[in-house]
Amino acid sequence: MSDELKKCREQIDSIDDQMLKLVSERARLAHEIGMLKNGGPIYRPEREAQVLRRLLSQNDGPLPEASVTAIFRTVMSHCRALEKELAVAFLGPLGTYSEEAANKQFGGVSSPVQCASFDEVFRTVEAGQADYAVVPVENSTEGAVGRTLDLLVQTSLKICGEVELPVHHNLLSKSDLSSIRKIYSHAQSLGQCHEWLNRNMSGIERIAVASNAEATRLAAEEPGTAAVASKRAGELFGLNLLAEHIEDDPRNTTRFLILSNHDVAPSGKDKTSLVMATRNVPGAVVQLLSPLAENGVSMTKLESRPLYTGMWEYVFFVDIEGHRDDEKVAKALAELEARAAFVKILGSYPVAVV
Amino acid sequence: MSDELKKCREQIDSIDDQMLKLVSERARLAHEIGMLKNGGPIYRPEREAQVLRRLLSQNDGPLPEASVTAIFRTVMSHCRALEKELAVAFLGPLGTYSEEAANKQFGGVSSPVQCASFDEVFRTVEAGQADYAVVPVENSTEGAVGRTLDLLVQTSLKICGEVELPVHHNLLSKSDLSSIRKIYSHAQSLGQCHEWLNRNMSGIERIAVASNAEATRLAAEEPGTAAVASKRAGELFGLNLLAEHIEDDPRNTTRFLILSNHDVAPSGKDKTSLVMATRNVPGAVVQLLSPLAENGVSMTKLESRPLYTGMWEYVFFVDIEGHRDDEKVAKALAELEARAAFVKILGSYPVAVV
């Protein structure tokens, strides 16, 4: 071993020793806080978001932002586990994106509770058989997750956080690149890889199918075809990776919500989600939303959804900037509640951290 | 927020700031080492084992050993990822214990390569399509993993590490505890929970079946029955947890091997695995192994396996303490090689760290 290498390793050893002391002291303090809270929730999403944001603002490399948050989420998770291991419910089986989202948010130490449906995920946490639920709400490839939206209308749970997972598309096949004659994928995925496909696979037929999983299944069966899908889907059907990260917009994400039985305090950078309904035609929604603009509250999402059962024809899912305890948000919500036939605040929660 | 809580949080913030500086400096040094190595392997199992052992020897709480190793494995993993993301092959699907073992050893940042069989796991790394293979070799419930042992005889890969995962047994059922009339499980699992079952389920029939997965399937179908199995297996079939961690010996583990194309230098606390064969009857093995005892080398495992194809009737898998570069181990191995009809050193590697 060269002297230089030895010197570097000695410096790393000294850093590790200091880090162990710090992380032990951190765990002692976290335990002290647990005693002070005396039965309050162990997991404080607003506090963890604040910690991560402060660290990201100080990070000047060489570790990328996602590494800094992953390391500190792991540290917080192990400190938290000294008090209690959180039970987190999600749609099974293990190995799904839902599990990945749960691991990202809870930093590794949590007790997974696999459920067979989104309904069961909600019920499990409502009944207190798990502490938190993790459910996808918007998928860049498939759009809104309808069943999650329907369940949000009815549930007693509050949204207490959101997680974003990057979505990558890949060209997958059992054949060589030169022999590909057809490309299968969901229409949205084909759209998201439009430029790459034009540049690299021009003149090759693109066929929209029901899902990316279906596309990989077809590509696995039919020689000379390829699928645009996730690596995970390709592995499931034994396809080879012909090209990776072919999406035109690398910021593509799938968004998950974290739900629990308790409200979350403001973190300084929050979102509030609500669902509302009117007896009038959908156009009336614009007038209904005017208290937001009048109070200077930004709307980041508006999504209408037909309601086939119940007394309203449409419900509207709205995301706004800010916490329900913020003065102007509180005022806008009060005015909105006075106008709408039905308003339900789904929760105020920290904006997703990398 | 109380003043006390505020003070604790300020102290934690200050600790986090120091930790971010340290971890960034650590990443810079790790990158420097990467440049010095100039193309050598990025992942050095012996070095990581040394780092973790040193930290464990200094740890005086409150974090348990498994938290300290998990946190530092995460840190090392993200530092390593600045150089290259390792491709790790294992038996799919995602969500298996093999994936858990890979995540434990590689600290989270690695690119999973799911394979359809153990044969494919070996082939993938032999062909350079992945950097490391993770395969189970001994399972406390099912004994040795025969196919892994057979593949070890033939492969050009070297063992470069081992991972131990704790195995927990649970009583799982769709019925209430009071209505259980039969308990299904693999014979070894029933044996491992013998005392607990005598104490808590005395007089209730125990039925040995082919595997714990089969036991959970049966318990899911037949009211008034329960299975002894992992939580994971229970979740798969929708069973409820009647009692957890019912194994008599809480140190039960499943052991995995890490394989790659390169040898590993001594870490100070190593094992060497070898496989050998003799044309004589199995009894001859005792004489064959005498060089070990004569040179003061401890044997930690001896397992014979009938070989149905090939020129020998039996092969013997032997684990010894120490690295093949250690003087007395080298001498013992040389003498052993002179006596046996066939000896293959499978690798020297660091003893598993918590």
XYZ file of C-alpha atoms in Angstrom, chain A residues 21-280:
260
model
C -19.133 10.279 18.553
C -21.474 12.787 16.917
C -24.051 10.246 15.827
C -24.079 8.681 19.327
C -24.580 12.098 20.903
C -27.342 12.776 18.366
C -29.072 9.526 19.357
C -28.851 10.496 23.047
C -30.436 13.878 22.313
C -33.154 12.286 20.173
C -33.967 9.988 23.063
C -34.133 12.984 25.414
C -36.582 14.645 23.008
C -38.643 11.433 22.991
C -38.920 11.683 26.788
C -39.888 15.377 26.589
C -42.608 14.611 24.024
C -44.015 12.027 26.378
C -46.235 9.985 24.071
C -46.507 12.423 21.155
C -45.700 11.127 17.669
C -42.119 9.847 17.300
C -41.984 10.763 13.611
C -42.162 14.483 12.911
C -42.185 14.984 9.137
C -41.977 18.775 9.431
C -38.873 18.576 11.633
C -37.145 16.029 9.351
C -37.919 18.190 6.301
C -36.400 21.221 8.055
C -33.254 19.269 8.985
C -32.779 17.998 5.417
C -33.425 21.393 3.813
C -30.927 23.098 6.124
C -28.294 20.475 5.297
C -28.928 20.731 1.543
C -28.526 24.505 1.707
C -25.087 23.957 3.288
C -23.965 21.126 1.007
C -21.219 22.137 -1.391
C -20.269 18.646 -2.569
C -18.801 16.330 -3.558
C -21.794 14.233 -2.477
C -24.912 14.857 -4.588
C -28.073 16.090 -2.850
C -29.690 12.638 -2.990
C -26.705 11.128 -1.112
C -26.825 13.781 1.618
C -30.540 13.216 2.207
C -30.174 9.401 2.072
C -27.354 9.434 4.662
C -29.194 11.760 7.057
C -32.515 9.954 6.605
C -30.678 6.767 7.641
C -29.237 8.507 10.706
C -32.637 9.948 11.738
C -34.303 6.604 11.141
C -31.912 4.759 13.477
C -32.229 7.464 16.135
C -36.029 7.208 15.876
C -35.886 3.404 16.112
C -34.457 3.755 19.646
C -37.946 4.939 20.623
C -40.138 2.802 18.385
C -40.046 1.009 15.056
C -42.770 2.538 12.887
C -45.186 0.214 11.085
C -45.657 1.414 7.504
C -48.432 0.023 5.283
C -48.214 -0.057 1.486
C -49.447 -2.040 -1.491
C -47.365 -5.233 -1.669
C -45.520 -7.216 -2.754
C -42.114 -6.110 -1.493
C -39.942 -4.758 -4.292
C -42.533 -2.329 -5.640
C -42.050 1.404 -6.046
C -44.319 1.836 -3.007
C -41.753 0.039 -0.864
C -38.997 2.170 -2.371
C -40.978 5.292 -1.475
C -41.511 4.035 2.097
C -37.803 3.282 2.474
C -36.879 6.683 1.120
C -39.199 8.559 3.483
C -38.551 6.495 6.618
C -34.825 5.957 6.051
C -34.706 2.186 6.189
C -35.768 1.218 9.710
C -39.477 0.579 9.602
C -41.643 -2.449 9.870
C -43.362 -3.097 6.512
C -47.043 -4.010 6.477
C -47.908 -5.293 3.016
C -51.484 -4.883 1.899
C -53.376 -6.458 -0.978
C -55.131 -3.272 -2.170
C -55.141 0.505 -1.683
C -58.382 0.098 0.299
C -56.600 -2.208 2.716
C -53.674 0.226 3.059
C -56.081 2.960 4.185
C -58.089 0.631 6.452
C -54.973 -0.742 8.146
C -53.833 2.710 9.269
C -57.362 3.922 10.072
C -57.707 0.922 12.393
C -54.356 1.658 14.054
C -52.763 -1.587 12.818
C -49.989 0.466 11.205
C -48.696 3.973 11.940
C -48.321 5.290 8.389
C -49.677 4.593 4.907
C -47.705 5.150 1.702
C -49.785 5.372 -1.505
C -48.984 6.603 -5.032
C -51.150 9.539 -6.096
C -49.708 10.629 -9.440
C -47.730 8.552 -11.832
C -45.964 10.280 -14.709
C -46.719 7.367 -17.004
C -50.250 6.479 -15.997
C -51.541 9.805 -14.639
C -53.516 10.152 -11.404
C -54.113 7.035 -9.330
C -57.902 7.074 -9.276
C -58.470 4.684 -6.401
C -56.176 6.707 -4.126
C -58.134 9.870 -4.950
C -61.476 8.153 -4.218
C -60.173 6.867 -0.886
C -58.851 10.313 0.062
C -62.417 11.693 -0.173
C -63.668 9.220 2.450
C -60.752 8.620 4.805
C -60.252 9.983 8.317
C -56.481 9.959 7.727
C -54.452 13.136 7.144
C -51.768 13.624 4.536
C -48.558 14.196 6.497
C -45.950 14.070 3.753
C -45.152 13.499 0.108
C -42.327 11.568 -1.572
C -41.159 11.914 -5.131
C -39.346 9.093 -6.891
C -37.555 9.733 -10.179
C -38.976 7.734 -13.092
C -36.603 6.516 -15.767
C -37.538 4.979 -19.078
C -35.364 2.463 -20.877
C -35.396 0.624 -24.177
C -35.618 -3.096 -23.356
C -35.598 -6.137 -25.591
C -34.425 -9.708 -26.071
C -33.240 -8.771 -29.583
C -30.327 -6.597 -30.778
C -30.879 -2.890 -31.334
C -30.407 -3.307 -35.102
C -33.197 -5.894 -35.408
C -35.936 -3.920 -33.612
C -38.987 -3.390 -35.869
C -41.647 -2.429 -33.284
C -41.635 -0.598 -29.946
C -44.350 -1.172 -27.338
C -45.188 1.097 -24.410
C -47.939 3.041 -22.653
C -48.905 6.107 -24.723
C -47.641 8.479 -22.007
C -44.255 6.757 -21.885
C -43.930 6.902 -25.670
C -44.760 10.597 -25.443
C -42.156 11.155 -22.747
C -39.438 9.570 -24.903
C -40.622 11.187 -28.148
C -37.437 13.114 -28.947
C -35.087 10.278 -28.124
C -37.125 7.837 -30.237
C -37.233 10.280 -33.179
C -33.485 10.752 -33.030
C -32.451 7.137 -32.445
C -35.278 4.908 -33.670
C -36.775 6.935 -36.489
C -39.096 5.073 -38.841
C -39.695 2.252 -36.360
C -43.328 1.573 -35.521
C -44.496 2.644 -32.009
C -47.475 0.826 -30.557
C -49.356 2.104 -27.504
C -50.513 -0.619 -25.081
C -52.367 -0.642 -21.730
C -49.327 -0.427 -19.436
C -45.563 -0.618 -19.476
C -45.759 -4.015 -17.784
C -47.872 -5.230 -20.701
C -45.298 -3.747 -23.105
C -42.442 -5.702 -21.500
C -44.509 -8.889 -21.600
C -45.151 -8.439 -25.339
C -41.504 -7.596 -26.052
C -40.415 -10.730 -24.178
C -42.635 -12.908 -26.382
C -42.106 -11.396 -29.820
C -38.598 -11.328 -31.385
C -37.660 -8.076 -33.111
C -39.675 -5.931 -30.700
C -38.693 -3.724 -27.769
C -40.465 -2.069 -24.837
C -40.061 1.344 -23.244
C -40.326 0.701 -19.491
C -38.505 0.727 -16.150
C -35.429 -1.458 -15.608
C -37.387 -3.274 -12.932
C -40.125 -4.235 -15.411
C -37.485 -5.396 -17.883
C -35.757 -7.559 -15.270
C -39.055 -9.203 -14.433
C -39.392 -10.469 -17.999
C -35.702 -11.101 -18.665
C -35.237 -8.296 -21.212
C -31.852 -6.735 -21.929
C -31.139 -3.044 -21.548
C -30.537 -1.568 -25.024
C -30.528 2.062 -23.880
C -31.140 3.649 -20.498
C -32.654 6.942 -19.293
C -34.182 7.724 -22.661
C -36.849 10.082 -21.267
C -36.768 13.594 -22.726
C -37.324 15.251 -19.347
C -35.043 13.780 -16.687
C -37.186 15.322 -13.922
C -40.025 12.835 -14.456
C -41.307 11.634 -11.087
C -43.944 9.515 -9.410
C -45.515 11.161 -6.385
C -46.538 9.296 -3.218
C -48.485 10.524 -0.195
C -47.767 9.609 3.422
C -50.915 9.382 5.561
C -51.430 9.057 9.298
C -53.859 9.801 12.108
C -52.163 13.032 13.155
C -51.729 16.559 11.780
C -48.321 18.004 10.976
C -47.075 21.401 12.155
C -45.676 23.919 9.616
C -42.146 23.223 8.316
C -41.675 26.582 6.594
C -42.240 25.187 3.092
C -45.534 23.352 2.972
C -48.392 22.311 0.764
C -52.065 21.903 1.626
C -54.263 19.432 -0.243
C -58.021 19.654 -0.311
C -60.925 18.137 -2.132
C -64.121 20.007 -2.848
C -67.347 19.673 -4.740
C -70.027 21.898 -6.143
C -73.533 21.095 -7.281
C -73.043 23.284 -10.339
